[in-house]
PDB file of C-alpha atoms in Angstrom:
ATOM      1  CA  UNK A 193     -39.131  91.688  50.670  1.00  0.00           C
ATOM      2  CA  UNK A 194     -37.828  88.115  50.240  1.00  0.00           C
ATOM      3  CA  UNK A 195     -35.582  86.703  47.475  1.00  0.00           C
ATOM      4  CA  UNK A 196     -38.318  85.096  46.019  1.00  0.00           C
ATOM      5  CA  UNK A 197     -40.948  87.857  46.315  1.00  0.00           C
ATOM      6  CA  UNK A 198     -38.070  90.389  44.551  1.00  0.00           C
ATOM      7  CA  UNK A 199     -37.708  88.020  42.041  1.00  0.00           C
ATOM      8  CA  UNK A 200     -41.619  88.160  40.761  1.00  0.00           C
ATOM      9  CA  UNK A 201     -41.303  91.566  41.618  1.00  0.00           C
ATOM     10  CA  UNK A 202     -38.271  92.122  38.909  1.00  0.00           C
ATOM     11  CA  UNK A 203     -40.030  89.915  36.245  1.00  0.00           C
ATOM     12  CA  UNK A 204     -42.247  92.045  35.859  1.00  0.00           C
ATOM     13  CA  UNK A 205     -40.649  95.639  36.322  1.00  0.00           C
ATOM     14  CA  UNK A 206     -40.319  97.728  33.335  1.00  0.00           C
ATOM     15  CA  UNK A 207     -36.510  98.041  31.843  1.00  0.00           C
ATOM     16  CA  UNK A 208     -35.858 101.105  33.310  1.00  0.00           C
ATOM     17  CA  UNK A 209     -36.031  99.102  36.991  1.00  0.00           C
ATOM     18  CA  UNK A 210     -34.689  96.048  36.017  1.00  0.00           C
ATOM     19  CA  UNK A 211     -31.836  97.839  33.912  1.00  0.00           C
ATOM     20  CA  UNK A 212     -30.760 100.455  36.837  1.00  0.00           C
ATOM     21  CA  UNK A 213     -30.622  97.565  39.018  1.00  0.00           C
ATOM     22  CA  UNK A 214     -28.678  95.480  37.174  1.00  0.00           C
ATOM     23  CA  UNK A 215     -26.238  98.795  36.626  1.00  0.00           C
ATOM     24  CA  UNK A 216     -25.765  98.226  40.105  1.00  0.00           C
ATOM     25  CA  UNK A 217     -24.722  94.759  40.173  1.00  0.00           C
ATOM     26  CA  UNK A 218     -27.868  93.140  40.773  1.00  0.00           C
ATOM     27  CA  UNK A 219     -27.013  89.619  38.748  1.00  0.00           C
ATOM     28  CA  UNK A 220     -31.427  88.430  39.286  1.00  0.00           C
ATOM     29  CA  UNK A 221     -32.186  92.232  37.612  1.00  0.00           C
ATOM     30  CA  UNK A 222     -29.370  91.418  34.816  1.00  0.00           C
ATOM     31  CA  UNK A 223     -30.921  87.071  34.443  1.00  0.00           C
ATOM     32  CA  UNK A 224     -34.303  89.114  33.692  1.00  0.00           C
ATOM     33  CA  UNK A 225     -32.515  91.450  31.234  1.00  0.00           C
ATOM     34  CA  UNK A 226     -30.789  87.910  29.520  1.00  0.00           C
ATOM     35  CA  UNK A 227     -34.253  86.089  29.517  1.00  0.00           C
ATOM     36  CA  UNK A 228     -36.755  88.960  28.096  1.00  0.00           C
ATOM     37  CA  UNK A 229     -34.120  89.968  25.593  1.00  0.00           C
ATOM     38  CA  UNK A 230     -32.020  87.123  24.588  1.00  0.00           C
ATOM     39  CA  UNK A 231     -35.121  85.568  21.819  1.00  0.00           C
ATOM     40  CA  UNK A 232     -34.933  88.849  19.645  1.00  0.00           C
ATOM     41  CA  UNK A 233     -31.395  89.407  20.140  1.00  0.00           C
ATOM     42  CA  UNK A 234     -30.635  85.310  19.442  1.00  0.00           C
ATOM     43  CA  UNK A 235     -33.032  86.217  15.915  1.00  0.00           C
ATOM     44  CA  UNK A 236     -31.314  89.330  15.085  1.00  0.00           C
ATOM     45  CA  UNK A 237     -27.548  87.559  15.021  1.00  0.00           C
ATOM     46  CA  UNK A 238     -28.977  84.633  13.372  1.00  0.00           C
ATOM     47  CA  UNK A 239     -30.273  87.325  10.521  1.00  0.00           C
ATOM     48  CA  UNK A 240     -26.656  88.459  10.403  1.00  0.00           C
ATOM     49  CA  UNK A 241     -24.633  85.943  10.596  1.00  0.00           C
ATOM     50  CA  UNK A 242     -26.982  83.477   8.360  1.00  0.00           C
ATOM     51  CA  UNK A 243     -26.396  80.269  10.418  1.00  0.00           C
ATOM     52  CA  UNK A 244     -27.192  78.783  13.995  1.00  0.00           C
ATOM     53  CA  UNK A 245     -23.854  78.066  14.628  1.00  0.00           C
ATOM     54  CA  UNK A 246     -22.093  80.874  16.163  1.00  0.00           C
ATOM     55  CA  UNK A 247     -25.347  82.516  17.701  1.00  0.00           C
ATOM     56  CA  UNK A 248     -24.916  81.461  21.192  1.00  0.00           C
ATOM     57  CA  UNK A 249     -21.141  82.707  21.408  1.00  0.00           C
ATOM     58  CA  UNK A 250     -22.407  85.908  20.104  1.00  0.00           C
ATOM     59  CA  UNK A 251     -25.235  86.711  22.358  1.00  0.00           C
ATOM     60  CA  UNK A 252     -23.040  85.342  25.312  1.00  0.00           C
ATOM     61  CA  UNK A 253     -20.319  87.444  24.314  1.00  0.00           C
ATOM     62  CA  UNK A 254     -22.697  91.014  23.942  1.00  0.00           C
ATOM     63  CA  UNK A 255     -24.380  90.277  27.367  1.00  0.00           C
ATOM     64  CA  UNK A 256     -20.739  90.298  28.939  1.00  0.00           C
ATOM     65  CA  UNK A 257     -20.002  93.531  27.232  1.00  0.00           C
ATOM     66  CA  UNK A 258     -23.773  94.692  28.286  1.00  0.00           C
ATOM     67  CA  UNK A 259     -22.483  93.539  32.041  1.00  0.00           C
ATOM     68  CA  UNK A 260     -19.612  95.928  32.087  1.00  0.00           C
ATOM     69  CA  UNK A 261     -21.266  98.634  30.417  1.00  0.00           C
ATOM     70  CA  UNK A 262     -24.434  98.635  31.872  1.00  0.00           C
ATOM     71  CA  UNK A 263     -23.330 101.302  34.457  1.00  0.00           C
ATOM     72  CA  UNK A 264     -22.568 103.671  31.654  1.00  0.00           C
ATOM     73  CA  UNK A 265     -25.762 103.688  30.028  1.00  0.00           C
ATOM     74  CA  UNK A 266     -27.504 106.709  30.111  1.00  0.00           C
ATOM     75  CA  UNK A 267     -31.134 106.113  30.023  1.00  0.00           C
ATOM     76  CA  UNK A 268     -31.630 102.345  31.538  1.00  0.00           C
ATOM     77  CA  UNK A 269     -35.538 102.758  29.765  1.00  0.00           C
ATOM     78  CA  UNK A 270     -33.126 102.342  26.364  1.00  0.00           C
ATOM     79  CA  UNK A 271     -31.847  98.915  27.649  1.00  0.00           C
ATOM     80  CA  UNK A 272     -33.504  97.443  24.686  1.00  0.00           C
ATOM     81  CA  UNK A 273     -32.393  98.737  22.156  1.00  0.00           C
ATOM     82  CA  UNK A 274     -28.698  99.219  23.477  1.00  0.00           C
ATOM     83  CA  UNK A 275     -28.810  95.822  24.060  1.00  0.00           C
ATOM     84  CA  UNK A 276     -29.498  94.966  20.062  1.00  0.00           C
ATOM     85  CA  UNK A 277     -26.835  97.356  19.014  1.00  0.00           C
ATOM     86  CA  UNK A 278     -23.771  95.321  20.933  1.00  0.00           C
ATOM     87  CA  UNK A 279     -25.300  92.027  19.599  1.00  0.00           C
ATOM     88  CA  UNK A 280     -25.444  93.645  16.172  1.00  0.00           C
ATOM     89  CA  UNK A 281     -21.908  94.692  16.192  1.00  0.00           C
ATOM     90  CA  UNK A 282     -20.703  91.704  18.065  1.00  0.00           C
ATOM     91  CA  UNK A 283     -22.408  89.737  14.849  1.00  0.00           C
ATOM     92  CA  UNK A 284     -20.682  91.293  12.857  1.00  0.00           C
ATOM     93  CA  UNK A 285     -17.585  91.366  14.290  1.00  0.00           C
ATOM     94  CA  UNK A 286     -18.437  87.635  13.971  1.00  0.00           C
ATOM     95  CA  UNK A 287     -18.843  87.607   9.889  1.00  0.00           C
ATOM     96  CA  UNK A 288     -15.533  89.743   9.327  1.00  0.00           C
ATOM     97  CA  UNK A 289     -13.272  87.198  11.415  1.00  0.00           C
ATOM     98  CA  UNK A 290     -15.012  84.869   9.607  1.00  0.00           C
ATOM     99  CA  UNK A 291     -14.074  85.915   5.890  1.00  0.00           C
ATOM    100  CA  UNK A 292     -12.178  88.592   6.341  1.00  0.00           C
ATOM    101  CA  UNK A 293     -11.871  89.824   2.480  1.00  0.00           C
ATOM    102  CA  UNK A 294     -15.456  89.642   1.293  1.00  0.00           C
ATOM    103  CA  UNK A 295     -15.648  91.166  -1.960  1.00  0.00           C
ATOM    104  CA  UNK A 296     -18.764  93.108  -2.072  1.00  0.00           C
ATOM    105  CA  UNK A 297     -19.561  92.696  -5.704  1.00  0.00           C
ATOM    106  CA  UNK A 298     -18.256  88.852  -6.091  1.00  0.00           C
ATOM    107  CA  UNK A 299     -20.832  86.854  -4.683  1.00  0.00           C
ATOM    108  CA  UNK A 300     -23.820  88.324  -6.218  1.00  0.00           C
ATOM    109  CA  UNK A 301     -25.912  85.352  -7.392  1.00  0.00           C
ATOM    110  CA  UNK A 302     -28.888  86.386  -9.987  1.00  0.00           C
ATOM    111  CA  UNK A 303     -32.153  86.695  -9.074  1.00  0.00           C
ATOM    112  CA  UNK A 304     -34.542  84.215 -10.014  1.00  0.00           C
ATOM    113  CA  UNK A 305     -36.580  85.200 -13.087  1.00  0.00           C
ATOM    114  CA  UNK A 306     -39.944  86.088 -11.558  1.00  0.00           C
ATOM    115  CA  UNK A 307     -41.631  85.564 -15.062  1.00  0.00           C
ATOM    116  CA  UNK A 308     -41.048  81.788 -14.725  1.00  0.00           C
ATOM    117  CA  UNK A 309     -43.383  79.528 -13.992  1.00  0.00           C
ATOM    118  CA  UNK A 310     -44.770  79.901 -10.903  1.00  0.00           C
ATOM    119  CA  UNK A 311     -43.491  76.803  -8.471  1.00  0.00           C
ATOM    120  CA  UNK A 312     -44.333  76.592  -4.957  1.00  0.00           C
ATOM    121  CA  UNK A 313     -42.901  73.685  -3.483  1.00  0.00           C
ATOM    122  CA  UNK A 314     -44.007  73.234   0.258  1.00  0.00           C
ATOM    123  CA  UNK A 315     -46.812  75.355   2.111  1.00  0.00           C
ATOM    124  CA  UNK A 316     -44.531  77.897   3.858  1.00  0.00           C
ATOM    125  CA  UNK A 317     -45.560  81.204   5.834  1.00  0.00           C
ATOM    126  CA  UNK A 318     -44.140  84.402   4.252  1.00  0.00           C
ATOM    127  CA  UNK A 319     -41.998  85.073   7.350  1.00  0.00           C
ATOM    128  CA  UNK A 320     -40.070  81.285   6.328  1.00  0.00           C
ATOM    129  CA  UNK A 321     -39.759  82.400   2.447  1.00  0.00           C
ATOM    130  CA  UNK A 322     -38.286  85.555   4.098  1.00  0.00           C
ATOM    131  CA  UNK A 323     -36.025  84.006   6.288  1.00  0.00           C
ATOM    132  CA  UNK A 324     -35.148  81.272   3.423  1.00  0.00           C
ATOM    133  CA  UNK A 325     -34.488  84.086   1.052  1.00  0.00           C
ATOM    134  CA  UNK A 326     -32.364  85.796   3.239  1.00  0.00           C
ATOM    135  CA  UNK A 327     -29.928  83.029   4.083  1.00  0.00           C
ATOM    136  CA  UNK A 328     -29.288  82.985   0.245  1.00  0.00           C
ATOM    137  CA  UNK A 329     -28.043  86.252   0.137  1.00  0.00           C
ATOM    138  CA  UNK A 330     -24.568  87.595  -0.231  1.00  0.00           C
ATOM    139  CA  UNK A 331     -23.037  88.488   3.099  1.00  0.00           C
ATOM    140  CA  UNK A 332     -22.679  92.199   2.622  1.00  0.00           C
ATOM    141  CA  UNK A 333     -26.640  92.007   1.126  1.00  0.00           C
ATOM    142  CA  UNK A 334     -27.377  90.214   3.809  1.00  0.00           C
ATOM    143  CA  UNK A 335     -25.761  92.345   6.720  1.00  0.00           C
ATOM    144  CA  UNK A 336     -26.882  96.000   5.253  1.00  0.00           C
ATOM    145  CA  UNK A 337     -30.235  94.655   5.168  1.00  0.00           C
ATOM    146  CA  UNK A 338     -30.662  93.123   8.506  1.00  0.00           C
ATOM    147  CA  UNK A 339     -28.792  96.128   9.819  1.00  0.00           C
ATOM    148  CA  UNK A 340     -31.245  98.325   7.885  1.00  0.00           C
ATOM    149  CA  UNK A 341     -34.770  96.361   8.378  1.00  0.00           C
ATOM    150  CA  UNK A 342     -34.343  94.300  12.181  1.00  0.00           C
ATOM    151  CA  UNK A 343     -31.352  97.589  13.135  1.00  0.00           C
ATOM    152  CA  UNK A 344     -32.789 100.184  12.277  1.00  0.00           C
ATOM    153  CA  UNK A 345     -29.541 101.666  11.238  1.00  0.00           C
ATOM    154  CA  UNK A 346     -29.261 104.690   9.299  1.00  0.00           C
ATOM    155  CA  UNK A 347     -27.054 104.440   6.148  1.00  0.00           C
ATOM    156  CA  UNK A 348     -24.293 106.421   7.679  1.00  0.00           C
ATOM    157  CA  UNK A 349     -24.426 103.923  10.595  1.00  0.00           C
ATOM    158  CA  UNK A 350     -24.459 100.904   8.338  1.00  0.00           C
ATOM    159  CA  UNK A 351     -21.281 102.075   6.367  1.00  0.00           C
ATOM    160  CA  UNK A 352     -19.535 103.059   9.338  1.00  0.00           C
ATOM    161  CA  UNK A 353     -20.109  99.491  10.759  1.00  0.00           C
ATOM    162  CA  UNK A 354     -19.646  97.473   7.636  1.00  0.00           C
ATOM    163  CA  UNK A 355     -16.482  99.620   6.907  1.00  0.00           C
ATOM    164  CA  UNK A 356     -17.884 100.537   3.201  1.00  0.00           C
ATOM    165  CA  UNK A 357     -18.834 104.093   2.077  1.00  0.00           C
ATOM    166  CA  UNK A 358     -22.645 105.450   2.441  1.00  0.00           C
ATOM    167  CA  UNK A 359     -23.263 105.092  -1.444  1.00  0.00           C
ATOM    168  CA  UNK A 360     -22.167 101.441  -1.308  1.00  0.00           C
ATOM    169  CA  UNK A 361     -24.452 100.775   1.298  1.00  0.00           C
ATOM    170  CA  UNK A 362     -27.249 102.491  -0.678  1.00  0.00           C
ATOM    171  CA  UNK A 363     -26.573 100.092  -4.035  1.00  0.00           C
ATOM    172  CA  UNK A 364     -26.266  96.988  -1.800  1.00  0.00           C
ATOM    173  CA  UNK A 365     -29.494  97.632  -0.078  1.00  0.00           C
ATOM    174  CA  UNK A 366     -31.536  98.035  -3.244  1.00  0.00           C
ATOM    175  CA  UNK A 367     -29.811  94.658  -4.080  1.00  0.00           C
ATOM    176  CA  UNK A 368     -30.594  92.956  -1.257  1.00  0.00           C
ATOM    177  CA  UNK A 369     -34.355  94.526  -1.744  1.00  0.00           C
ATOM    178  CA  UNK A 370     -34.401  93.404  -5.150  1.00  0.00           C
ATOM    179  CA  UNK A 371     -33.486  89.850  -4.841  1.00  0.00           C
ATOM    180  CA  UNK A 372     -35.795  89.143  -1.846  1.00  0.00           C
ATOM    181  CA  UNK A 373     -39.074  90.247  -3.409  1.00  0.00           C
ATOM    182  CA  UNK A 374     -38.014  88.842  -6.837  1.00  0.00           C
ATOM    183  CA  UNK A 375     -37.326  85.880  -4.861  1.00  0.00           C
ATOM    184  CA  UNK A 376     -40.355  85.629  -3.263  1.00  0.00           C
ATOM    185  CA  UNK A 377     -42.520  86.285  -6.445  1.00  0.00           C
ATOM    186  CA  UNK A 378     -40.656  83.189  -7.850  1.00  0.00           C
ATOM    187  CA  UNK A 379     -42.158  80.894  -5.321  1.00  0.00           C
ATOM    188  CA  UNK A 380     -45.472  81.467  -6.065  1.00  0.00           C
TER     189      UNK A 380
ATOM    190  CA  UNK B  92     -53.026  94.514   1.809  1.00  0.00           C
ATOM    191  CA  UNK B  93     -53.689  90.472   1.063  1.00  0.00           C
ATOM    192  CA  UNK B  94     -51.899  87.749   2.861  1.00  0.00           C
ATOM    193  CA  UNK B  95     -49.862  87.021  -0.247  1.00  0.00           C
ATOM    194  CA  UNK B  96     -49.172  90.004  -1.566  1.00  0.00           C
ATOM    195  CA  UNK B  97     -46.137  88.231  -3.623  1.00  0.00           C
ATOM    196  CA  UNK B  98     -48.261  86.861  -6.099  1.00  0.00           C
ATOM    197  CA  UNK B  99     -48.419  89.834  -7.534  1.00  0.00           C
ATOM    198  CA  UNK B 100     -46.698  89.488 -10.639  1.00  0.00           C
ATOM    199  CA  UNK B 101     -46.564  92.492 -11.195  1.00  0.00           C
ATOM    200  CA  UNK B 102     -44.544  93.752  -7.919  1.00  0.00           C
ATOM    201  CA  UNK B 103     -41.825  91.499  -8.689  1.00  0.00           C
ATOM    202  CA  UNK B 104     -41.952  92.178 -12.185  1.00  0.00           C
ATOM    203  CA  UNK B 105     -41.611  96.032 -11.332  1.00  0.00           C
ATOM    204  CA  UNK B 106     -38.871  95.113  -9.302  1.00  0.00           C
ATOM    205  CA  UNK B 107     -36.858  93.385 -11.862  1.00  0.00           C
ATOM    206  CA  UNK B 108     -37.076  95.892 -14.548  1.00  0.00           C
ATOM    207  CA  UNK B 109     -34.409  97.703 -12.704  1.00  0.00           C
ATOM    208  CA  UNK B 110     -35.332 101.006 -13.735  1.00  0.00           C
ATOM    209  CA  UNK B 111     -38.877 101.430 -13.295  1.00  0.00           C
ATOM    210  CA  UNK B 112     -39.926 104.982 -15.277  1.00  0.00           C
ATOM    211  CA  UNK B 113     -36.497 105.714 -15.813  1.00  0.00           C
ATOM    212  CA  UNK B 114     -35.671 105.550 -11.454  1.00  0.00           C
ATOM    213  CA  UNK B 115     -33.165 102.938 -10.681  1.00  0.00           C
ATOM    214  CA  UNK B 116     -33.793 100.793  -7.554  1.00  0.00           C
ATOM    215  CA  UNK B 117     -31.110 102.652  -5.888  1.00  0.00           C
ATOM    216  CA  UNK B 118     -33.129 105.349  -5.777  1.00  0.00           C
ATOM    217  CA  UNK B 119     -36.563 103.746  -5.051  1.00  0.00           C
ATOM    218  CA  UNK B 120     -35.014 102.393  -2.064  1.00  0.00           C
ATOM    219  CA  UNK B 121     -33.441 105.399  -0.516  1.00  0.00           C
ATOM    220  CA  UNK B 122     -36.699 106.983  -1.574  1.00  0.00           C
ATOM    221  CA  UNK B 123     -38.521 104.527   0.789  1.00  0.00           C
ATOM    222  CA  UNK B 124     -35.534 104.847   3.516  1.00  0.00           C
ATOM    223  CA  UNK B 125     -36.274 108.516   3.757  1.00  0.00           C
ATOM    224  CA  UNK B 126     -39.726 108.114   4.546  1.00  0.00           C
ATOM    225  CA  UNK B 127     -40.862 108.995   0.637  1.00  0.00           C
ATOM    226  CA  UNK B 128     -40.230 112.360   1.759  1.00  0.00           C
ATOM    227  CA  UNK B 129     -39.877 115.187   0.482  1.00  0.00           C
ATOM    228  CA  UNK B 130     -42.576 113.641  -2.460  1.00  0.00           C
ATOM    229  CA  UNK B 131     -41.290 113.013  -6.020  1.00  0.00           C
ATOM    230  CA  UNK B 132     -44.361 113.284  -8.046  1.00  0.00           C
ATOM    231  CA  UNK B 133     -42.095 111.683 -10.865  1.00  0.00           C
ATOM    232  CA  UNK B 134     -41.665 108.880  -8.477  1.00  0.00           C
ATOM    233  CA  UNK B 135     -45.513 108.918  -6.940  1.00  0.00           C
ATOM    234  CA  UNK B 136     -46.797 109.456 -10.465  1.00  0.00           C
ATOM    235  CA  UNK B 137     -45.436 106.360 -11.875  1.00  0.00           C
ATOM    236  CA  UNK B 138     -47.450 103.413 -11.288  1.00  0.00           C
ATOM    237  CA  UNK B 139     -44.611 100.943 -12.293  1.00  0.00           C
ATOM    238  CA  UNK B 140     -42.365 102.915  -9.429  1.00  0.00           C
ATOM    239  CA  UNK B 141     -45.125 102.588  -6.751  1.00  0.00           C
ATOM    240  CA  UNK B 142     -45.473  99.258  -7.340  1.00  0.00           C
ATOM    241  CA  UNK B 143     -41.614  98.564  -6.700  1.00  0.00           C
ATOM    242  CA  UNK B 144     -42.144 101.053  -3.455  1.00  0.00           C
ATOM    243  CA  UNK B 145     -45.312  98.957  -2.385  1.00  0.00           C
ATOM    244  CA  UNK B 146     -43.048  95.486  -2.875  1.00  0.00           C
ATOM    245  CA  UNK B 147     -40.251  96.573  -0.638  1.00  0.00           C
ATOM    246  CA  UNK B 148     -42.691  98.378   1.871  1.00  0.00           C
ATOM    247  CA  UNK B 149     -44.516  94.793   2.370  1.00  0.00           C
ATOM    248  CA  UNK B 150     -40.877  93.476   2.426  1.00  0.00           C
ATOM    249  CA  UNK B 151     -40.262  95.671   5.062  1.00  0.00           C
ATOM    250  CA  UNK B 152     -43.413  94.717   7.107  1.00  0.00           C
ATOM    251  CA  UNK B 153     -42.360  90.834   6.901  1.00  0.00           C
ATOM    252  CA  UNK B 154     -39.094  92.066   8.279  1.00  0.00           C
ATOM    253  CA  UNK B 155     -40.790  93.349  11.267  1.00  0.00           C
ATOM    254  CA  UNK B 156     -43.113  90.106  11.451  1.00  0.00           C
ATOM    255  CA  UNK B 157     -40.192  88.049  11.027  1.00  0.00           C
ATOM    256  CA  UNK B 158     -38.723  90.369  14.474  1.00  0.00           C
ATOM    257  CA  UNK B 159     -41.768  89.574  16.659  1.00  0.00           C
ATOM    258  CA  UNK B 160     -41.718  85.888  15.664  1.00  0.00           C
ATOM    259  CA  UNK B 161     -38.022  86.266  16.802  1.00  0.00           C
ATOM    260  CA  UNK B 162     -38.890  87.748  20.097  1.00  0.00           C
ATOM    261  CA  UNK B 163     -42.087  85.685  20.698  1.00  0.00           C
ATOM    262  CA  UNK B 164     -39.941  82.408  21.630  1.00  0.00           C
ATOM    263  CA  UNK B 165     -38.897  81.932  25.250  1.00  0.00           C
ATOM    264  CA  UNK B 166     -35.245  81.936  26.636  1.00  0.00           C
ATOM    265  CA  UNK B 167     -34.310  78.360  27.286  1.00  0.00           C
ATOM    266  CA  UNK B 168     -33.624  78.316  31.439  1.00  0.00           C
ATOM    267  CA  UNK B 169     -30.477  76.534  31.015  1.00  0.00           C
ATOM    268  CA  UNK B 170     -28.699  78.970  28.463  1.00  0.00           C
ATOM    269  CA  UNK B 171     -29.544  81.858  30.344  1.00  0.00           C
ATOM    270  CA  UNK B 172     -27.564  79.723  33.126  1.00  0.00           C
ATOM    271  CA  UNK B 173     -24.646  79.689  31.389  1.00  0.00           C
ATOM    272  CA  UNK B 174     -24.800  83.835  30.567  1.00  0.00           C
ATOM    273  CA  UNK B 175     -25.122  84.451  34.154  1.00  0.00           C
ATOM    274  CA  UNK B 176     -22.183  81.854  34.286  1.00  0.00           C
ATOM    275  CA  UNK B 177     -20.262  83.811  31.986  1.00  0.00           C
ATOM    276  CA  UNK B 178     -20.588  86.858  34.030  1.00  0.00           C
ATOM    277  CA  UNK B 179     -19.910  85.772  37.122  1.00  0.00           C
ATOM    278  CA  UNK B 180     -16.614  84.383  36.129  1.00  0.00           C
ATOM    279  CA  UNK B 181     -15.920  87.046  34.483  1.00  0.00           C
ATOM    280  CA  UNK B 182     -13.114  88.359  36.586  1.00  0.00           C
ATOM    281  CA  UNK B 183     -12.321  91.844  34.530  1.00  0.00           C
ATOM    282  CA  UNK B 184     -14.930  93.113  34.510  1.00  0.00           C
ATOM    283  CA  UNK B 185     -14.261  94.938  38.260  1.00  0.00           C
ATOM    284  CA  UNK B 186     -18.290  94.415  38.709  1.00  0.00           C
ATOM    285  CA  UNK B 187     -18.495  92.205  41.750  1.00  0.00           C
ATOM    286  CA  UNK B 188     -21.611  90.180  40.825  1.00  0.00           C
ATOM    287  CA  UNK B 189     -22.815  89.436  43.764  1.00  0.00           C
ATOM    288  CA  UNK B 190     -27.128  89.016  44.389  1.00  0.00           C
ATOM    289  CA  UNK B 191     -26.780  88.254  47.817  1.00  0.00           C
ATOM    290  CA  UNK B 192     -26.089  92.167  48.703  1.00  0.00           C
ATOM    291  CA  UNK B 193     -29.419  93.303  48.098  1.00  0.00           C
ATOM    292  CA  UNK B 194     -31.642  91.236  49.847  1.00  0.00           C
TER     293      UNK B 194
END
């Protein structure tokens, strides 16, 4: 088969293909890995980090880590979701250099009352009040819930990533849950 | 379920009141993480509690909605570049990258 032929041939090979070649060192299996992954994992670090700005150093640094690993994964099918757990640790990695003594119960801000009058500025889907409403949250909020909701992460895994106890996790996720849908009642 | 299932006042409203039929929302949501299982007919009783559940199910639904519009956008060419880039000058990593091998 020629280069080119392999190529369209790898494009559209399930992960388990593209992943065990790229395990051994094929660099076209692991470009098809980076471009059918990269959107959801770029989305998932934007969730956690709650900017653009360090995304691309994020997802650049997991698929490096995903490079060297890759030969140590133990069921390439899982590439997928192996893949999302480096960028979701990488991310935050990423918010603890960043402030590195977050307080988890300082930067609450209230919830808006939902019993105000309703206000409803610009036509926006739900997913872009969700994403809005997100952004505004407190980074710990913010991290257990992305971790929790886009992860998947049990609690256990959530506290042992954050580096806060399982019950924490528990009152910072009904938080989080508390000021998104109260936030999203208030822009209607 | 409507497409604007946040105008329900009420949702948000149940939400708020922190303790809906004497739950907190500590428990509501860890009720909801654990799959509403085993059932707590104290819980699935209360219509004020179900409507809290209901607000952070659809919450949870967006979340997933807000994941596929995520995924749906295409890798820019040039980015993916650089990974590949990355990796090849990646001299640690005792991989040799090298495509030319296998074909």
């Amino acid at each position: 088969m020629g280069s080119q032929g392999d190529a369209e041939h790898l494009a559209i090979a399930d992960d388990r293909i593209v992943a065990g070649r790229a395990a051994d060192g094929d660099v076209q299996a692991f470009r098809v890995l980076v471009s059918r992954h990269s959107p959801l994992m770029r989305g998932y670090a934007r969730r956690i980090l709650g900017t653009n700005d360090e995304v691309d150093d994020v997802v650049q640094d997991a698929f490096i880590v995903a490079w060297r690993q890759l030969p140590e994964l133990e069921d390439p099918s899982a590439v997928k979701s192996w893949l999302m757990r480096i960028v979701g640790r990488k991310a935050v990695d990423r918010v603890r250099a960043r402030h590195p003594h977050v307080d988890i119960d300082d930067h609450d801000r209230p919830a808006p009352d939902a019993a105000a009058p309703a206000r409803r500025a610009e036509a926006r889907s739900q997913v872009e009040e969700l994403s809005a409403a997100l952004a505004e949250l407190p980074l710990m909020q913010r991290q257990c819930w992305v971790l929790r909701e886009v992860g998947e992460y049990s609690y256990d895994e959530i506290a042992a990533e954050l580096g806060v106890p399982a019950t924490t996790v528990r009152g910072l996720l009904a938080r989080a849950r508390k000021y998104l849908i109260v936030r999203m009642g208030a822009w209607r | 379920m409507t497409g604007d299932d946040f105008a329900d006042r009420a949702w948000c409203l149940a939400v708020e009141r922190d303790e809906p039929n004497g739950h907190t929302l500590d428990e509501l949501s860890a009720y909801l993480d654990a799959g509403r299982t085993p059932p707590d007919p104290s819980i699935e009783g209360s219509e004020a509690c179900r409507q809290a559940l209901d607000a952070m199910e659809r919450l949870r639904i967006l979340a997933q909605a807000m994941l596929e519009q995520d995924a749906a956008s295409a890798a820019d060419a040039s980015w993916v570049d650089r990974i590949l880039d990355a990796i090849a000058s990646d001299a640690s990593t005792g991989r040799s990258a090298s495509v030319a091998d296998r074909t």
